[in-house]
Short mmCIF file of N, CA and C in Angstrom, two decimals:
data_model
loop_
_atom_site.label_atom_id
_atom_site.label_comp_id
_atom_site.label_asym_id
_atom_site.label_seq_id
_atom_site.Cartn_x
_atom_site.Cartn_y
_atom_site.Cartn_z
N PRO A 15 -2.28 -12.10 -14.78
CA PRO A 15 -0.91 -12.62 -14.83
C PRO A 15 -0.72 -13.84 -13.93
N GLY A 16 -1.65 -14.79 -13.97
CA GLY A 16 -1.53 -15.95 -13.11
C GLY A 16 -2.28 -15.83 -11.80
N LYS A 17 -2.72 -14.65 -11.45
CA LYS A 17 -3.52 -14.41 -10.25
C LYS A 17 -4.73 -13.60 -10.68
N ILE A 18 -5.76 -13.62 -9.87
CA ILE A 18 -6.99 -12.91 -10.23
C ILE A 18 -7.06 -11.59 -9.49
N ASN A 19 -7.28 -10.52 -10.25
CA ASN A 19 -7.57 -9.20 -9.72
C ASN A 19 -8.98 -8.85 -10.20
N LEU A 20 -9.73 -8.19 -9.36
CA LEU A 20 -11.09 -7.80 -9.71
C LEU A 20 -11.16 -6.29 -9.83
N ALA A 21 -11.71 -5.82 -10.94
CA ALA A 21 -11.88 -4.38 -11.14
C ALA A 21 -13.31 -4.11 -11.57
N ALA A 22 -13.91 -3.08 -10.98
CA ALA A 22 -15.25 -2.65 -11.36
C ALA A 22 -15.26 -1.13 -11.35
N ARG A 23 -16.08 -0.54 -12.22
CA ARG A 23 -16.07 0.92 -12.36
C ARG A 23 -17.49 1.45 -12.46
N LEU A 24 -17.77 2.48 -11.66
CA LEU A 24 -19.00 3.25 -11.79
C LEU A 24 -18.65 4.52 -12.54
N LYS A 25 -19.33 4.77 -13.63
CA LYS A 25 -19.02 5.95 -14.44
C LYS A 25 -19.63 7.19 -13.81
N GLY A 26 -18.82 8.23 -13.76
CA GLY A 26 -19.28 9.54 -13.31
C GLY A 26 -19.35 10.48 -14.50
N SER A 27 -19.55 11.75 -14.23
CA SER A 27 -19.66 12.74 -15.30
C SER A 27 -18.32 13.06 -15.95
N GLY A 28 -17.23 12.74 -15.28
CA GLY A 28 -15.91 13.05 -15.82
C GLY A 28 -15.41 14.43 -15.44
N LYS A 29 -16.14 15.15 -14.58
CA LYS A 29 -15.69 16.48 -14.15
C LYS A 29 -14.42 16.40 -13.32
N ALA A 30 -14.19 15.27 -12.68
CA ALA A 30 -13.00 15.08 -11.86
C ALA A 30 -12.40 13.71 -12.18
N LYS A 31 -11.11 13.57 -11.87
CA LYS A 31 -10.45 12.28 -12.07
C LYS A 31 -11.02 11.24 -11.10
N PRO A 32 -10.87 9.97 -11.43
CA PRO A 32 -11.46 8.90 -10.62
C PRO A 32 -10.91 8.81 -9.19
N ILE A 33 -11.69 8.16 -8.36
CA ILE A 33 -11.25 7.76 -7.03
C ILE A 33 -11.21 6.23 -7.04
N VAL A 34 -10.16 5.66 -6.48
CA VAL A 34 -9.98 4.21 -6.45
C VAL A 34 -10.15 3.70 -5.02
N LEU A 35 -10.98 2.70 -4.86
CA LEU A 35 -11.12 1.97 -3.60
C LEU A 35 -10.37 0.66 -3.81
N ILE A 36 -9.24 0.48 -3.14
CA ILE A 36 -8.40 -0.69 -3.39
C ILE A 36 -8.11 -1.44 -2.10
N HIS A 37 -8.16 -2.75 -2.19
CA HIS A 37 -7.76 -3.60 -1.07
C HIS A 37 -7.13 -4.86 -1.63
N HIS A 38 -6.41 -5.57 -0.76
CA HIS A 38 -5.80 -6.83 -1.21
C HIS A 38 -6.52 -8.00 -0.58
N MET A 39 -6.60 -9.09 -1.35
CA MET A 39 -7.34 -10.27 -0.91
C MET A 39 -6.45 -11.34 -0.29
N ASP A 40 -5.14 -11.22 -0.45
CA ASP A 40 -4.24 -12.24 0.10
C ASP A 40 -3.95 -11.96 1.57
N VAL A 41 -3.41 -12.96 2.24
CA VAL A 41 -3.06 -12.83 3.65
C VAL A 41 -1.66 -13.39 3.88
N VAL A 42 -1.06 -12.99 4.99
CA VAL A 42 0.23 -13.53 5.40
C VAL A 42 0.00 -14.99 5.81
N PRO A 43 0.90 -15.90 5.46
CA PRO A 43 0.73 -17.30 5.87
C PRO A 43 0.61 -17.42 7.39
N ALA A 44 -0.08 -18.46 7.83
CA ALA A 44 -0.31 -18.66 9.26
C ALA A 44 0.24 -20.01 9.70
N ASP A 45 0.90 -20.00 10.85
CA ASP A 45 1.34 -21.24 11.50
C ASP A 45 0.16 -21.70 12.35
N THR A 46 -0.60 -22.67 11.85
CA THR A 46 -1.84 -23.08 12.53
C THR A 46 -1.61 -23.60 13.94
N SER A 47 -0.40 -24.06 14.23
CA SER A 47 -0.12 -24.56 15.59
C SER A 47 -0.09 -23.44 16.62
N ARG A 48 0.02 -22.21 16.17
CA ARG A 48 0.08 -21.08 17.10
C ARG A 48 -1.28 -20.38 17.27
N TRP A 49 -2.31 -20.92 16.66
CA TRP A 49 -3.65 -20.35 16.73
C TRP A 49 -4.55 -21.26 17.57
N ARG A 50 -5.44 -20.66 18.35
CA ARG A 50 -6.42 -21.42 19.11
C ARG A 50 -7.65 -21.76 18.28
N ILE A 51 -7.81 -21.05 17.16
CA ILE A 51 -8.92 -21.30 16.23
C ILE A 51 -8.34 -21.46 14.84
N ASP A 52 -9.18 -21.85 13.89
CA ASP A 52 -8.73 -21.98 12.51
C ASP A 52 -8.42 -20.58 11.97
N PRO A 53 -7.16 -20.27 11.61
CA PRO A 53 -6.82 -18.93 11.15
C PRO A 53 -7.50 -18.54 9.84
N PHE A 54 -8.03 -19.53 9.12
CA PHE A 54 -8.70 -19.24 7.86
C PHE A 54 -10.21 -19.48 7.95
N GLY A 55 -10.72 -19.61 9.18
CA GLY A 55 -12.13 -19.91 9.38
C GLY A 55 -13.03 -18.70 9.49
N GLY A 56 -12.49 -17.54 9.81
CA GLY A 56 -13.32 -16.36 9.99
C GLY A 56 -14.37 -16.56 11.07
N GLU A 57 -13.96 -17.07 12.21
CA GLU A 57 -14.90 -17.41 13.28
C GLU A 57 -15.32 -16.17 14.08
N LEU A 58 -16.61 -16.14 14.42
CA LEU A 58 -17.15 -15.08 15.27
C LEU A 58 -17.03 -15.53 16.72
N LYS A 59 -16.28 -14.76 17.53
CA LYS A 59 -16.04 -15.13 18.93
C LYS A 59 -15.95 -13.85 19.75
N ASP A 60 -16.73 -13.77 20.82
CA ASP A 60 -16.72 -12.62 21.72
C ASP A 60 -17.00 -11.31 20.98
N GLY A 61 -17.84 -11.37 19.97
CA GLY A 61 -18.21 -10.16 19.22
C GLY A 61 -17.21 -9.72 18.18
N TYR A 62 -16.19 -10.53 17.93
CA TYR A 62 -15.16 -10.20 16.95
C TYR A 62 -15.04 -11.32 15.92
N ILE A 63 -14.63 -10.97 14.73
CA ILE A 63 -14.30 -11.97 13.72
C ILE A 63 -12.82 -12.27 13.87
N TRP A 64 -12.49 -13.55 14.09
CA TRP A 64 -11.12 -13.97 14.28
C TRP A 64 -10.65 -14.73 13.04
N GLY A 65 -9.47 -14.41 12.58
CA GLY A 65 -8.89 -15.14 11.46
C GLY A 65 -7.95 -14.26 10.66
N ARG A 66 -7.13 -14.92 9.88
CA ARG A 66 -6.19 -14.22 9.01
C ARG A 66 -6.97 -13.32 8.06
N GLY A 67 -6.57 -12.06 7.99
CA GLY A 67 -7.19 -11.12 7.08
C GLY A 67 -8.36 -10.35 7.65
N ALA A 68 -8.80 -10.67 8.88
CA ALA A 68 -9.95 -9.97 9.45
C ALA A 68 -9.69 -8.47 9.54
N ILE A 69 -8.46 -8.10 9.89
CA ILE A 69 -8.10 -6.68 9.94
C ILE A 69 -7.34 -6.30 8.68
N ASP A 70 -6.45 -7.14 8.25
CA ASP A 70 -5.59 -6.85 7.09
C ASP A 70 -5.90 -7.83 5.97
N MET A 71 -6.88 -7.63 5.12
CA MET A 71 -7.71 -6.46 5.09
C MET A 71 -9.08 -6.74 4.55
N LYS A 72 -9.64 -7.86 4.99
CA LYS A 72 -10.97 -8.26 4.50
C LYS A 72 -12.06 -7.28 4.93
N GLY A 73 -11.96 -6.76 6.15
CA GLY A 73 -12.97 -5.81 6.62
C GLY A 73 -13.06 -4.59 5.73
N THR A 74 -11.91 -4.02 5.39
CA THR A 74 -11.88 -2.85 4.51
C THR A 74 -12.44 -3.20 3.14
N GLY A 75 -12.09 -4.38 2.63
CA GLY A 75 -12.60 -4.81 1.33
C GLY A 75 -14.12 -4.91 1.31
N VAL A 76 -14.70 -5.46 2.38
CA VAL A 76 -16.15 -5.58 2.47
C VAL A 76 -16.79 -4.19 2.54
N LEU A 77 -16.20 -3.29 3.33
CA LEU A 77 -16.74 -1.92 3.42
C LEU A 77 -16.67 -1.20 2.09
N GLN A 78 -15.55 -1.36 1.38
CA GLN A 78 -15.42 -0.73 0.07
C GLN A 78 -16.45 -1.29 -0.91
N LEU A 79 -16.62 -2.60 -0.91
CA LEU A 79 -17.61 -3.23 -1.79
C LEU A 79 -19.01 -2.75 -1.45
N TYR A 80 -19.32 -2.66 -0.17
CA TYR A 80 -20.64 -2.19 0.26
C TYR A 80 -20.87 -0.75 -0.22
N ALA A 81 -19.87 0.12 -0.04
CA ALA A 81 -20.00 1.51 -0.50
C ALA A 81 -20.19 1.56 -2.01
N PHE A 82 -19.40 0.78 -2.74
CA PHE A 82 -19.47 0.74 -4.20
C PHE A 82 -20.86 0.28 -4.66
N LEU A 83 -21.35 -0.82 -4.07
CA LEU A 83 -22.66 -1.34 -4.45
C LEU A 83 -23.79 -0.38 -4.06
N THR A 84 -23.65 0.29 -2.92
CA THR A 84 -24.66 1.27 -2.51
C THR A 84 -24.74 2.42 -3.51
N LEU A 85 -23.57 2.93 -3.93
CA LEU A 85 -23.56 3.99 -4.95
C LEU A 85 -24.25 3.51 -6.23
N ALA A 86 -23.99 2.27 -6.62
CA ALA A 86 -24.59 1.73 -7.85
C ALA A 86 -26.09 1.55 -7.70
N ARG A 87 -26.52 0.94 -6.60
CA ARG A 87 -27.94 0.64 -6.40
C ARG A 87 -28.77 1.90 -6.22
N GLN A 88 -28.19 2.91 -5.57
CA GLN A 88 -28.90 4.17 -5.36
C GLN A 88 -28.80 5.09 -6.57
N GLN A 89 -28.03 4.68 -7.56
CA GLN A 89 -27.82 5.46 -8.79
C GLN A 89 -27.41 6.90 -8.46
N VAL A 90 -26.43 7.00 -7.58
CA VAL A 90 -25.92 8.30 -7.16
C VAL A 90 -25.24 8.98 -8.35
N SER A 91 -25.54 10.26 -8.54
CA SER A 91 -24.90 11.04 -9.60
C SER A 91 -23.48 11.38 -9.15
N LEU A 92 -22.50 10.95 -9.91
CA LEU A 92 -21.09 11.11 -9.53
C LEU A 92 -20.39 12.10 -10.46
N ASN A 93 -19.53 12.96 -9.89
CA ASN A 93 -18.75 13.85 -10.75
C ASN A 93 -17.42 13.22 -11.14
N ARG A 94 -17.15 12.03 -10.65
CA ARG A 94 -15.94 11.28 -10.99
C ARG A 94 -16.29 9.80 -11.02
N ASP A 95 -15.49 9.02 -11.75
CA ASP A 95 -15.65 7.57 -11.72
C ASP A 95 -15.20 7.04 -10.36
N VAL A 96 -15.84 5.99 -9.91
CA VAL A 96 -15.43 5.28 -8.70
C VAL A 96 -14.98 3.89 -9.16
N ILE A 97 -13.75 3.56 -8.84
CA ILE A 97 -13.16 2.28 -9.28
C ILE A 97 -12.92 1.41 -8.06
N PHE A 98 -13.45 0.21 -8.10
CA PHE A 98 -13.26 -0.78 -7.04
C PHE A 98 -12.21 -1.78 -7.52
N LEU A 99 -11.13 -1.94 -6.75
CA LEU A 99 -10.07 -2.88 -7.10
C LEU A 99 -9.81 -3.83 -5.94
N ALA A 100 -9.88 -5.12 -6.21
CA ALA A 100 -9.49 -6.15 -5.25
C ALA A 100 -8.29 -6.86 -5.87
N VAL A 101 -7.11 -6.64 -5.29
CA VAL A 101 -5.88 -7.15 -5.89
C VAL A 101 -5.41 -8.41 -5.16
N SER A 102 -4.59 -9.18 -5.87
CA SER A 102 -4.29 -10.54 -5.45
C SER A 102 -3.08 -10.73 -4.56
N ASP A 103 -2.12 -9.83 -4.56
CA ASP A 103 -0.87 -10.22 -3.88
C ASP A 103 -0.11 -9.08 -3.21
N GLU A 104 -0.75 -8.27 -2.42
CA GLU A 104 -0.05 -7.18 -1.73
C GLU A 104 0.98 -7.70 -0.73
N GLU A 105 0.67 -8.79 -0.05
CA GLU A 105 1.56 -9.29 1.00
C GLU A 105 2.89 -9.80 0.47
N ILE A 106 2.95 -10.12 -0.81
CA ILE A 106 4.20 -10.63 -1.39
C ILE A 106 4.75 -9.70 -2.45
N GLY A 107 4.49 -8.42 -2.34
CA GLY A 107 5.13 -7.44 -3.20
C GLY A 107 4.25 -6.76 -4.23
N GLY A 108 3.08 -7.29 -4.50
CA GLY A 108 2.16 -6.62 -5.41
C GLY A 108 2.49 -6.73 -6.88
N THR A 109 3.44 -7.58 -7.26
CA THR A 109 3.84 -7.64 -8.67
C THR A 109 2.72 -8.13 -9.57
N MET A 110 1.80 -8.94 -9.05
CA MET A 110 0.70 -9.43 -9.87
C MET A 110 -0.61 -8.73 -9.53
N GLY A 111 -0.55 -7.77 -8.64
CA GLY A 111 -1.73 -7.03 -8.24
C GLY A 111 -1.60 -5.57 -8.63
N THR A 112 -1.32 -4.73 -7.64
CA THR A 112 -1.25 -3.29 -7.87
C THR A 112 -0.20 -2.91 -8.91
N ARG A 113 1.00 -3.46 -8.78
CA ARG A 113 2.06 -3.10 -9.73
C ARG A 113 1.67 -3.49 -11.15
N TYR A 114 1.07 -4.66 -11.32
CA TYR A 114 0.63 -5.09 -12.65
C TYR A 114 -0.40 -4.10 -13.22
N LEU A 115 -1.36 -3.71 -12.40
CA LEU A 115 -2.38 -2.76 -12.87
C LEU A 115 -1.77 -1.42 -13.24
N ILE A 116 -0.81 -0.95 -12.45
CA ILE A 116 -0.15 0.32 -12.76
C ILE A 116 0.64 0.22 -14.06
N GLU A 117 1.39 -0.87 -14.23
CA GLU A 117 2.23 -1.01 -15.41
C GLU A 117 1.43 -1.26 -16.69
N HIS A 118 0.27 -1.91 -16.58
CA HIS A 118 -0.47 -2.30 -17.78
C HIS A 118 -1.80 -1.58 -17.97
N HIS A 119 -2.32 -0.93 -16.94
CA HIS A 119 -3.65 -0.32 -17.05
C HIS A 119 -3.74 1.06 -16.41
N TYR A 120 -2.60 1.73 -16.20
CA TYR A 120 -2.65 3.01 -15.50
C TYR A 120 -3.51 4.04 -16.25
N ASP A 121 -3.40 4.07 -17.56
CA ASP A 121 -4.19 5.04 -18.33
C ASP A 121 -5.69 4.86 -18.12
N GLU A 122 -6.11 3.64 -17.86
CA GLU A 122 -7.53 3.38 -17.61
C GLU A 122 -7.93 3.81 -16.19
N LEU A 123 -6.97 3.86 -15.29
CA LEU A 123 -7.26 4.25 -13.91
C LEU A 123 -7.08 5.75 -13.72
N ASP A 124 -5.86 6.23 -13.88
CA ASP A 124 -5.49 7.65 -13.75
C ASP A 124 -6.25 8.35 -12.62
N PRO A 125 -6.11 7.86 -11.37
CA PRO A 125 -6.92 8.39 -10.28
C PRO A 125 -6.40 9.70 -9.70
N GLU A 126 -7.32 10.45 -9.13
CA GLU A 126 -6.93 11.61 -8.33
C GLU A 126 -6.71 11.18 -6.88
N TYR A 127 -7.52 10.24 -6.42
CA TYR A 127 -7.42 9.75 -5.04
C TYR A 127 -7.44 8.22 -5.03
N VAL A 128 -6.71 7.65 -4.08
CA VAL A 128 -6.70 6.21 -3.86
C VAL A 128 -6.92 5.96 -2.37
N LEU A 129 -7.95 5.21 -2.05
CA LEU A 129 -8.23 4.86 -0.65
C LEU A 129 -7.88 3.39 -0.45
N ASP A 130 -6.98 3.14 0.51
CA ASP A 130 -6.56 1.77 0.76
C ASP A 130 -6.58 1.49 2.25
N GLU A 131 -5.72 0.60 2.72
CA GLU A 131 -5.78 0.16 4.10
C GLU A 131 -5.29 1.18 5.12
N GLY A 132 -4.89 2.36 4.70
CA GLY A 132 -4.44 3.37 5.65
C GLY A 132 -5.53 3.87 6.57
N GLY A 133 -6.78 3.66 6.24
CA GLY A 133 -7.87 4.23 7.01
C GLY A 133 -8.46 3.35 8.08
N ILE A 134 -7.72 2.37 8.59
CA ILE A 134 -8.27 1.48 9.61
C ILE A 134 -8.51 2.24 10.92
N GLY A 135 -9.62 1.95 11.55
CA GLY A 135 -9.91 2.52 12.86
C GLY A 135 -10.04 1.40 13.87
N SER A 136 -9.44 1.56 15.03
CA SER A 136 -9.47 0.49 16.02
C SER A 136 -9.28 1.05 17.42
N ARG A 137 -9.88 0.38 18.39
CA ARG A 137 -9.65 0.69 19.80
C ARG A 137 -8.66 -0.28 20.43
N GLU A 138 -8.32 -1.36 19.75
CA GLU A 138 -7.47 -2.38 20.36
C GLU A 138 -6.12 -2.56 19.68
N VAL A 139 -6.04 -2.33 18.39
CA VAL A 139 -4.84 -2.71 17.64
C VAL A 139 -3.64 -1.83 17.98
N PHE A 140 -3.83 -0.53 18.04
CA PHE A 140 -2.70 0.38 18.21
C PHE A 140 -2.48 0.77 19.67
N VAL A 141 -3.48 1.39 20.27
CA VAL A 141 -3.40 1.82 21.67
C VAL A 141 -4.65 1.29 22.36
N ASN A 142 -4.49 0.41 23.31
CA ASN A 142 -5.63 -0.25 23.95
C ASN A 142 -6.60 0.77 24.54
N GLY A 143 -7.85 0.70 24.11
CA GLY A 143 -8.90 1.56 24.64
C GLY A 143 -9.01 2.92 23.97
N LYS A 144 -8.03 3.33 23.19
CA LYS A 144 -8.07 4.63 22.53
C LYS A 144 -8.38 4.44 21.05
N LEU A 145 -9.38 5.15 20.56
CA LEU A 145 -9.76 5.04 19.15
C LEU A 145 -8.70 5.71 18.29
N VAL A 146 -8.12 4.94 17.38
CA VAL A 146 -7.06 5.44 16.50
C VAL A 146 -7.44 5.14 15.06
N PHE A 147 -7.34 6.15 14.20
CA PHE A 147 -7.54 5.97 12.77
C PHE A 147 -6.24 6.31 12.06
N GLY A 148 -5.74 5.37 11.27
CA GLY A 148 -4.56 5.63 10.46
C GLY A 148 -4.96 6.29 9.15
N ILE A 149 -4.17 7.22 8.69
CA ILE A 149 -4.44 7.91 7.43
C ILE A 149 -3.26 7.68 6.51
N SER A 150 -3.54 7.19 5.32
CA SER A 150 -2.48 6.95 4.34
C SER A 150 -2.58 8.02 3.27
N VAL A 151 -1.54 8.82 3.13
CA VAL A 151 -1.55 9.88 2.12
C VAL A 151 -0.51 9.65 1.04
N ALA A 152 0.26 8.62 1.17
CA ALA A 152 1.28 8.31 0.17
C ALA A 152 1.71 6.87 0.38
N GLU A 153 2.43 6.35 -0.53
CA GLU A 153 2.95 4.99 -0.41
C GLU A 153 4.46 5.04 -0.32
N LYS A 154 5.01 4.07 0.33
CA LYS A 154 6.46 3.96 0.38
C LYS A 154 6.83 2.53 0.02
N ARG A 155 7.99 2.37 -0.54
CA ARG A 155 8.45 1.04 -0.88
C ARG A 155 9.96 1.05 -0.90
N ALA A 156 10.54 -0.10 -1.06
CA ALA A 156 12.00 -0.18 -1.10
C ALA A 156 12.54 0.62 -2.28
N PHE A 157 13.65 1.27 -2.05
CA PHE A 157 14.32 2.04 -3.10
C PHE A 157 15.74 1.52 -3.20
N TRP A 158 15.97 0.72 -4.21
CA TRP A 158 17.28 0.11 -4.39
C TRP A 158 18.08 0.96 -5.34
N LEU A 159 19.33 1.20 -5.01
CA LEU A 159 20.20 1.91 -5.92
C LEU A 159 21.59 1.32 -5.85
N ARG A 160 22.33 1.53 -6.90
CA ARG A 160 23.69 1.03 -6.98
C ARG A 160 24.61 2.23 -7.18
N LEU A 161 25.58 2.35 -6.33
CA LEU A 161 26.56 3.42 -6.45
C LEU A 161 27.84 2.85 -7.05
N THR A 162 28.41 3.57 -7.99
CA THR A 162 29.67 3.16 -8.60
C THR A 162 30.65 4.31 -8.45
N ALA A 163 31.83 4.01 -7.99
CA ALA A 163 32.87 5.04 -7.86
C ALA A 163 34.09 4.61 -8.66
N ARG A 164 34.68 5.57 -9.32
CA ARG A 164 35.91 5.30 -10.06
C ARG A 164 37.06 6.01 -9.36
N GLY A 165 38.19 5.42 -9.40
CA GLY A 165 39.35 6.03 -8.76
C GLY A 165 40.57 5.16 -8.94
N ILE A 166 41.51 5.38 -8.08
CA ILE A 166 42.77 4.65 -8.13
C ILE A 166 42.79 3.68 -6.95
N ALA A 167 42.95 2.40 -7.27
CA ALA A 167 42.99 1.39 -6.22
C ALA A 167 44.18 1.63 -5.31
N GLY A 168 44.06 1.16 -4.11
CA GLY A 168 45.16 1.35 -3.16
C GLY A 168 45.13 0.28 -2.10
N HIS A 169 45.88 0.50 -1.07
CA HIS A 169 45.96 -0.43 0.04
C HIS A 169 45.60 0.32 1.31
N GLY A 170 44.95 -0.38 2.23
CA GLY A 170 44.52 0.25 3.47
C GLY A 170 45.65 0.87 4.27
N SER A 171 46.85 0.36 4.10
CA SER A 171 47.98 0.90 4.86
C SER A 171 48.49 2.22 4.28
N GLN A 172 48.07 2.53 3.04
CA GLN A 172 48.51 3.78 2.40
C GLN A 172 47.30 4.45 1.74
N PRO A 173 46.37 4.97 2.55
CA PRO A 173 45.16 5.59 1.98
C PRO A 173 45.48 6.87 1.20
N HIS A 174 44.64 7.14 0.20
CA HIS A 174 44.75 8.38 -0.56
C HIS A 174 43.35 8.82 -0.98
N ASP A 175 43.20 10.07 -1.40
CA ASP A 175 41.89 10.64 -1.70
C ASP A 175 41.24 10.08 -2.96
N GLN A 176 41.97 9.46 -3.84
CA GLN A 176 41.40 8.96 -5.09
C GLN A 176 40.92 7.51 -4.99
N ASN A 177 40.94 6.94 -3.79
CA ASN A 177 40.48 5.56 -3.60
C ASN A 177 38.96 5.52 -3.78
N PRO A 178 38.43 4.65 -4.64
CA PRO A 178 36.98 4.61 -4.87
C PRO A 178 36.18 4.26 -3.61
N ASN A 179 36.76 3.49 -2.70
CA ASN A 179 36.05 3.17 -1.45
C ASN A 179 35.81 4.43 -0.62
N ASN A 180 36.78 5.31 -0.58
CA ASN A 180 36.61 6.58 0.15
C ASN A 180 35.53 7.42 -0.50
N LYS A 181 35.51 7.44 -1.84
CA LYS A 181 34.47 8.20 -2.55
C LYS A 181 33.09 7.64 -2.23
N LEU A 182 32.97 6.32 -2.21
CA LEU A 182 31.68 5.70 -1.88
C LEU A 182 31.24 6.03 -0.46
N MET A 183 32.17 6.00 0.48
CA MET A 183 31.82 6.33 1.87
C MET A 183 31.36 7.78 1.99
N ARG A 184 32.03 8.70 1.29
CA ARG A 184 31.59 10.10 1.33
C ARG A 184 30.21 10.25 0.68
N ALA A 185 29.99 9.54 -0.42
CA ALA A 185 28.68 9.61 -1.09
C ALA A 185 27.58 9.06 -0.18
N LEU A 186 27.84 7.93 0.46
CA LEU A 186 26.85 7.36 1.39
C LEU A 186 26.60 8.30 2.57
N ASP A 187 27.64 8.92 3.07
CA ASP A 187 27.48 9.87 4.17
C ASP A 187 26.58 11.03 3.74
N ARG A 188 26.78 11.55 2.53
CA ARG A 188 25.92 12.63 2.03
C ARG A 188 24.48 12.16 1.88
N LEU A 189 24.28 10.93 1.38
CA LEU A 189 22.92 10.41 1.23
C LEU A 189 22.23 10.28 2.58
N PHE A 190 22.91 9.71 3.56
CA PHE A 190 22.29 9.49 4.87
C PHE A 190 22.11 10.78 5.66
N SER A 191 22.82 11.83 5.31
CA SER A 191 22.66 13.09 6.04
C SER A 191 21.48 13.91 5.52
N GLN A 192 20.87 13.47 4.41
CA GLN A 192 19.73 14.19 3.86
C GLN A 192 18.48 13.91 4.69
N PRO A 193 17.63 14.92 4.89
CA PRO A 193 16.38 14.67 5.62
C PRO A 193 15.44 13.84 4.75
N PHE A 194 14.53 13.10 5.41
CA PHE A 194 13.52 12.37 4.67
C PHE A 194 12.63 13.36 3.93
N LEU A 195 12.23 13.00 2.73
CA LEU A 195 11.34 13.86 1.95
C LEU A 195 9.95 13.84 2.56
N THR A 196 9.29 14.97 2.51
CA THR A 196 7.91 15.08 2.96
C THR A 196 7.03 15.24 1.75
N VAL A 197 6.03 14.38 1.63
CA VAL A 197 5.10 14.45 0.52
C VAL A 197 4.07 15.51 0.84
N SER A 198 3.79 16.37 -0.11
CA SER A 198 2.78 17.40 0.08
C SER A 198 1.84 17.38 -1.10
N ASN A 199 0.56 17.34 -0.80
CA ASN A 199 -0.44 17.40 -1.86
C ASN A 199 -1.72 17.98 -1.27
N SER A 200 -2.77 17.99 -2.07
CA SER A 200 -4.00 18.66 -1.62
C SER A 200 -4.59 18.02 -0.37
N ILE A 201 -4.40 16.72 -0.18
CA ILE A 201 -4.96 16.08 1.02
C ILE A 201 -4.23 16.57 2.26
N LEU A 202 -2.90 16.63 2.18
CA LEU A 202 -2.13 17.08 3.34
C LEU A 202 -2.33 18.56 3.61
N ASP A 203 -2.51 19.35 2.56
CA ASP A 203 -2.63 20.79 2.73
C ASP A 203 -4.03 21.23 3.14
N ALA A 204 -5.00 20.32 3.07
CA ALA A 204 -6.40 20.68 3.36
C ALA A 204 -6.61 20.92 4.84
#
């Protein structure tokens, strides 16, 4: 859809649904005046790779590709397909990357598991000196909704119960008083 997404698949026996290894290839724009090195150079300095995308998320993409190619080269017998996806635009909403693939190719994917950037491990990024691994078990995104209330218009100096603004405020109060939903699935329950 105007951007390039890369998909590759290793066929398994089909005993289980596929696992998807997905990462995004785009990066957040960089103000080069605020960098001491070229943010798009991928420079090796002090034992680290410096540059836009080094953590988010070129490293994960390289590891996923390495794992995928190792499975292929070693001709590992798989009970499920392994799908490698490199998508083009996660940083700007995913409309031409992940969302496009879901809307137009979900039947071809139909995964049981999806591994993405939730699994980063670092000693410096989150808590200095402490090894931290993030685990992603679900995705979240903006949830836009429109509330409509019907009633009898009125004036602020003479409020009444049938005013649609009052109904909207009560509805919003009920929505905000609800606890956040907790996702539960086999990964969380294991």
